[in-house]
Amino acid sequence: MVTSEHTLPVQSGIAPGHVTDCTMGPTSLDHFLKACAAHALPVTVRAVVYDSSLDAHGISQFLQAKTITPVIALNPRRGDHPRPTGTASQVKDYGVPLCPAGVPMRRHSYAPRQHRLSYNCPVKRPTRREGRVQWIAHVQECPHQALCQPHTQMGPVVSVRTSDDPRLYPPLPRDSATFKELMARRTGCERSNSFKKVASRLGERPCRSATQFLIRLSLVSLLEHACAWLAENRKRGEGEAPMVTPRQEAVA
């Protein structure tokens, strides 16, 4: 586990070869949360970013049970397709409901207690005019060139219960800007792993003992933090330049 800002490790561990990433991911997170609670650290995990190899119902349910927003890439190899839930009748790839004209609907609100996402007509959007919020219908954007429910302010309105299928209907939609921004930060974990495996040569398995390997892994993680602290001091003009070898500079 690494932080999103500086991509520094906050939780590291090893496991036997038969343990998959799908198991190590939530297990590592659970150990981290328990360690923070045991030491009374004021740490709040609001979101966790995983790649598609950890796309599973159990992991999504595990994160939501801990009030953590799951940011997990959808695994296309699973062969599952989004299924309508709630009052939605048809959906697109990422589970966004489609209006009667076949256009992805506009996300209106999310009720976390009820685990319910609400969507409204894609051509009816709110705007502010003369200091007041008004709903404007852009009829020209509709393929039918007509409103399905001209007598309603937002309609048609549909809801999707994320608890019915938290994997395909996450509380944070996969097509949202926030989801894409968080997913882009996932590469920080890969950079941290590269520093350990390549620059520090842990990938060459310098020892066979799991205990000794974990000690080396912990020391390398401390080295990452030390290099980041020294680099930050150098930017501020404090202290001396960090003593980093050319091999480490190439990785950084």
CSV table of C-alpha atoms in Angstrom, one decimal:
chain,number,residue,atom,x,y,z
A,1,MET,CA,0.0,0.0,0.0
A,2,VAL,CA,1.3,3.5,-0.9
A,3,THR,CA,0.1,7.0,-0.4
A,4,SER,CA,-1.6,8.8,-3.3
A,5,GLU,CA,0.4,12.0,-3.0
A,6,HIS,CA,4.1,10.9,-2.7
A,7,THR,CA,3.6,7.2,-3.6
A,8,LEU,CA,5.4,6.2,-0.4
A,9,PRO,CA,4.7,2.8,1.2
A,10,VAL,CA,2.6,2.7,4.3
A,11,GLN,CA,2.0,-1.1,4.5
A,12,SER,CA,4.2,-3.8,3.1
A,13,GLY,CA,4.3,-7.6,3.5
A,14,ILE,CA,5.0,-10.9,1.9
A,15,ALA,CA,3.0,-14.0,1.3
A,16,PRO,CA,3.6,-17.5,-0.1
A,17,GLY,CA,3.5,-18.0,-3.9
A,18,HIS,CA,0.0,-19.6,-3.8
A,19,VAL,CA,-1.6,-16.5,-2.3
A,20,THR,CA,-3.1,-14.4,-5.1
A,21,ASP,CA,-3.4,-10.6,-5.4
A,22,CYS,CA,-7.1,-11.0,-4.8
A,23,THR,CA,-6.4,-12.2,-1.3
A,24,MET,CA,-3.3,-10.1,-0.5
A,25,GLY,CA,-5.1,-6.8,-1.4
A,26,PRO,CA,-7.9,-6.8,1.2
A,27,THR,CA,-5.7,-8.7,3.8
A,28,SER,CA,-3.0,-6.0,3.6
A,29,LEU,CA,-5.7,-3.3,3.9
A,30,ASP,CA,-7.2,-5.0,7.0
A,31,HIS,CA,-3.8,-5.3,8.6
A,32,PHE,CA,-3.1,-1.6,8.0
A,33,LEU,CA,-6.5,-0.5,9.5
A,34,LYS,CA,-6.0,-2.7,12.6
A,35,ALA,CA,-2.4,-1.3,13.1
A,36,CYS,CA,-3.7,2.3,12.8
A,37,ALA,CA,-6.5,1.5,15.4
A,38,ALA,CA,-4.1,-0.3,17.7
A,39,HIS,CA,-1.7,2.7,17.8
A,40,ALA,CA,-4.5,5.3,17.9
A,41,LEU,CA,-3.4,6.9,14.6
A,42,PRO,CA,-5.8,9.5,13.2
A,43,VAL,CA,-5.9,7.8,9.7
A,44,THR,CA,-9.0,7.7,7.6
A,45,VAL,CA,-9.0,5.6,4.4
A,46,ARG,CA,-11.7,7.1,2.1
A,47,ALA,CA,-11.0,5.2,-1.1
A,48,VAL,CA,-8.9,2.3,-2.3
A,49,VAL,CA,-7.7,1.9,-5.8
A,50,TYR,CA,-7.2,-1.6,-7.3
A,51,ASP,CA,-6.6,-2.9,-10.8
A,52,SER,CA,-8.9,-5.3,-12.6
A,53,SER,CA,-7.3,-8.4,-11.1
A,54,LEU,CA,-9.1,-7.5,-7.8
A,55,ASP,CA,-12.5,-7.0,-9.5
A,56,ALA,CA,-14.7,-9.3,-7.4
A,57,HIS,CA,-18.0,-9.1,-5.5
A,58,GLY,CA,-16.4,-10.0,-2.2
A,59,ILE,CA,-13.8,-7.2,-2.3
A,60,SER,CA,-16.4,-4.6,-3.2
A,61,GLN,CA,-18.7,-5.7,-0.3
A,62,PHE,CA,-15.7,-5.8,2.0
A,63,LEU,CA,-14.7,-2.2,1.2
A,64,GLN,CA,-18.3,-0.9,1.4
A,65,ALA,CA,-18.8,-2.6,4.8
A,66,LYS,CA,-15.8,-0.5,6.0
A,67,THR,CA,-17.3,2.7,4.4
A,68,ILE,CA,-14.4,2.8,1.9
A,69,THR,CA,-15.1,3.8,-1.6
A,70,PRO,CA,-14.0,1.0,-4.0
A,71,VAL,CA,-12.1,2.3,-7.1
A,72,ILE,CA,-11.7,-0.9,-9.0
A,73,ALA,CA,-11.2,-1.3,-12.8
A,74,LEU,CA,-13.8,-3.6,-14.4
A,75,ASN,CA,-12.3,-6.9,-15.5
A,76,PRO,CA,-13.6,-7.5,-19.1
A,77,ARG,CA,-12.4,-11.1,-19.0
A,78,ARG,CA,-15.1,-12.1,-16.5
A,79,GLY,CA,-17.7,-12.0,-19.2
A,80,ASP,CA,-20.3,-10.4,-17.0
A,81,HIS,CA,-22.5,-7.6,-18.4
A,82,PRO,CA,-24.2,-4.9,-16.4
A,83,ARG,CA,-27.7,-6.0,-15.3
A,84,PRO,CA,-30.4,-3.4,-14.7
A,85,THR,CA,-31.3,-3.1,-11.0
A,86,GLY,CA,-33.8,-0.9,-9.1
A,87,THR,CA,-36.1,0.8,-11.6
A,88,ALA,CA,-33.6,0.8,-14.5
A,89,SER,CA,-34.6,-1.1,-17.6
A,90,GLN,CA,-31.5,-1.0,-19.7
A,91,VAL,CA,-27.9,0.0,-19.1
A,92,LYS,CA,-24.6,0.6,-21.0
A,93,ASP,CA,-21.2,-0.8,-20.4
A,94,TYR,CA,-20.4,0.8,-17.0
A,95,GLY,CA,-23.9,0.3,-15.6
A,96,VAL,CA,-25.3,3.8,-16.5
A,97,PRO,CA,-29.0,3.5,-17.3
A,98,LEU,CA,-30.2,4.4,-20.8
A,99,CYS,CA,-33.2,6.6,-21.5
A,100,PRO,CA,-36.0,5.5,-23.8
A,101,ALA,CA,-34.0,7.1,-26.7
A,102,GLY,CA,-30.9,5.1,-25.9
A,103,VAL,CA,-28.9,7.9,-24.4
A,104,PRO,CA,-26.9,7.5,-21.2
A,105,MET,CA,-28.8,9.2,-18.4
A,106,ARG,CA,-27.5,12.0,-16.2
A,107,ARG,CA,-26.4,11.1,-12.7
A,108,HIS,CA,-28.5,13.2,-10.3
A,109,SER,CA,-27.7,12.0,-6.8
A,110,TYR,CA,-26.4,9.2,-4.6
A,111,ALA,CA,-28.0,8.2,-1.3
A,112,PRO,CA,-25.2,6.3,0.7
A,113,ARG,CA,-27.6,5.0,3.4
A,114,GLN,CA,-30.0,3.5,0.9
A,115,HIS,CA,-27.2,2.6,-1.5
A,116,ARG,CA,-29.1,4.1,-4.3
A,117,LEU,CA,-28.0,6.1,-7.4
A,118,SER,CA,-30.6,8.3,-9.1
A,119,TYR,CA,-30.5,9.3,-12.7
A,120,ASN,CA,-32.7,11.7,-14.7
A,121,CYS,CA,-33.3,12.6,-18.3
A,122,PRO,CA,-30.0,13.5,-20.1
A,123,VAL,CA,-31.4,16.5,-21.8
A,124,LYS,CA,-32.8,18.1,-18.7
A,125,ARG,CA,-30.1,19.8,-16.7
A,126,PRO,CA,-30.1,22.4,-13.9
A,127,THR,CA,-28.6,25.9,-14.4
A,128,ARG,CA,-28.4,29.1,-12.4
A,129,ARG,CA,-30.2,32.1,-13.8
A,130,GLU,CA,-30.8,35.4,-12.0
A,131,GLY,CA,-29.6,33.8,-8.7
A,132,ARG,CA,-32.0,30.9,-8.9
A,133,VAL,CA,-31.6,27.2,-9.9
A,134,GLN,CA,-33.7,26.4,-12.9
A,135,TRP,CA,-34.1,23.2,-14.9
A,136,ILE,CA,-33.7,23.6,-18.7
A,137,ALA,CA,-34.7,21.1,-21.3
A,138,HIS,CA,-32.4,20.9,-24.3
A,139,VAL,CA,-34.9,19.2,-26.6
A,140,GLN,CA,-32.6,19.5,-29.7
A,141,GLU,CA,-30.1,17.1,-28.0
A,142,CYS,CA,-32.7,14.3,-27.8
A,143,PRO,CA,-32.6,11.8,-30.7
A,144,HIS,CA,-36.4,11.8,-30.7
A,145,GLN,CA,-36.5,15.6,-30.8
A,146,ALA,CA,-39.2,15.4,-28.2
A,147,LEU,CA,-39.5,15.0,-24.4
A,148,CYS,CA,-40.7,11.7,-23.0
A,149,GLN,CA,-42.2,13.4,-20.0
A,150,PRO,CA,-42.7,17.1,-20.8
A,151,HIS,CA,-44.8,17.6,-17.7
A,152,THR,CA,-42.0,16.7,-15.3
A,153,GLN,CA,-39.0,18.8,-14.2
A,154,MET,CA,-36.4,16.0,-14.4
A,155,GLY,CA,-38.2,12.9,-15.7
A,156,PRO,CA,-37.9,10.3,-16.6
A,157,VAL,CA,-36.1,9.4,-13.4
A,158,VAL,CA,-34.7,5.9,-12.6
A,159,SER,CA,-32.7,4.6,-9.6
A,160,VAL,CA,-30.1,1.9,-9.3
A,161,ARG,CA,-29.4,0.1,-6.0
A,162,THR,CA,-25.7,-0.4,-5.7
A,163,SER,CA,-26.1,-3.0,-3.0
A,164,ASP,CA,-27.8,-5.4,-5.5
A,165,ASP,CA,-24.5,-5.6,-7.4
A,166,PRO,CA,-21.7,-3.5,-5.8
A,167,ARG,CA,-19.2,-4.7,-8.4
A,168,LEU,CA,-21.0,-3.5,-11.5
A,169,TYR,CA,-22.7,-0.6,-9.7
A,170,PRO,CA,-20.0,1.1,-7.5
A,171,PRO,CA,-21.0,4.2,-5.5
A,172,LEU,CA,-18.4,6.1,-7.6
A,173,PRO,CA,-19.3,5.6,-11.3
A,174,ARG,CA,-16.4,4.3,-13.4
A,175,ASP,CA,-17.1,6.9,-16.1
A,176,SER,CA,-16.8,9.8,-13.6
A,177,ALA,CA,-13.9,12.3,-13.6
A,178,THR,CA,-13.1,11.5,-10.0
A,179,PHE,CA,-12.9,7.7,-10.7
A,180,LYS,CA,-10.5,8.3,-13.6
A,181,GLU,CA,-8.3,10.7,-11.6
A,182,LEU,CA,-8.0,8.1,-8.7
A,183,MET,CA,-7.3,5.3,-11.1
A,184,ALA,CA,-4.5,7.3,-12.7
A,185,ARG,CA,-2.7,7.4,-9.4
A,186,ARG,CA,-2.6,3.6,-9.2
A,187,THR,CA,0.8,3.7,-11.1
A,188,GLY,CA,2.4,5.0,-7.9
A,189,CYS,CA,2.2,1.5,-6.4
A,190,GLU,CA,4.0,0.2,-9.5
A,191,ARG,CA,6.7,2.8,-9.2
A,192,SER,CA,7.2,1.8,-5.5
A,193,ASN,CA,7.4,-1.9,-6.5
A,194,SER,CA,9.9,-1.1,-9.2
A,195,PHE,CA,12.1,0.7,-6.7
A,196,LYS,CA,12.1,-2.4,-4.5
A,197,LYS,CA,12.5,-5.0,-7.2
A,198,VAL,CA,14.8,-3.3,-9.6
A,199,ALA,CA,16.7,-0.5,-7.9
A,200,SER,CA,17.1,-2.3,-4.7
A,201,ARG,CA,17.5,-5.8,-6.3
A,202,LEU,CA,14.9,-7.5,-4.2
A,203,GLY,CA,13.6,-9.0,-7.3
A,204,GLU,CA,16.7,-11.1,-7.5
A,205,ARG,CA,15.8,-12.9,-4.2
A,206,PRO,CA,18.9,-12.2,-2.2
A,207,CYS,CA,17.8,-14.6,0.5
A,208,ARG,CA,15.6,-17.6,0.9
A,209,SER,CA,14.4,-16.9,4.5
A,210,ALA,CA,11.0,-15.2,4.5
A,211,THR,CA,11.9,-13.4,7.7
A,212,GLN,CA,15.1,-12.0,6.3
A,213,PHE,CA,13.3,-11.0,3.1
A,214,LEU,CA,10.7,-9.1,5.1
A,215,ILE,CA,13.4,-7.3,7.0
A,216,ARG,CA,15.1,-6.2,3.7
A,217,LEU,CA,11.7,-5.1,2.4
A,218,SER,CA,11.0,-3.0,5.4
A,219,LEU,CA,14.5,-1.4,5.2
A,220,VAL,CA,14.0,-0.6,1.6
A,221,SER,CA,10.6,1.0,2.4
A,222,LEU,CA,12.3,3.2,5.0
A,223,LEU,CA,14.9,4.1,2.3
A,224,GLU,CA,12.1,5.3,0.1
A,225,HIS,CA,10.8,7.6,2.8
A,226,ALA,CA,14.3,8.9,3.6
A,227,CYS,CA,14.9,9.7,-0.1
A,228,ALA,CA,11.6,11.5,-0.3
A,229,TRP,CA,12.3,13.6,2.8
A,230,LEU,CA,15.8,14.6,1.6
A,231,ALA,CA,14.4,15.5,-1.8
A,232,GLU,CA,11.8,17.6,-0.2
A,233,ASN,CA,14.4,19.4,1.9
A,234,ARG,CA,16.5,20.0,-1.2
A,235,LYS,CA,13.5,21.7,-2.9
A,236,ARG,CA,13.1,24.0,0.1
A,237,GLY,CA,16.8,24.7,0.2
A,238,GLU,CA,17.3,22.9,3.5
A,239,GLY,CA,20.0,20.5,4.3
A,240,GLU,CA,22.3,18.7,1.9
A,241,ALA,CA,21.3,17.0,-1.4
A,242,PRO,CA,20.2,13.4,-0.9
A,243,MET,CA,22.8,10.8,-1.4
A,244,VAL,CA,21.2,8.7,-4.1
A,245,THR,CA,23.1,6.3,-6.3
A,246,PRO,CA,22.9,6.7,-10.1
A,247,ARG,CA,20.9,3.4,-10.2
A,248,GLN,CA,18.3,4.9,-7.9
A,249,GLU,CA,18.2,8.2,-9.7
A,250,ALA,CA,17.4,6.3,-12.9
A,251,VAL,CA,14.4,4.6,-11.3
A,252,ALA,CA,13.2,7.8,-9.6
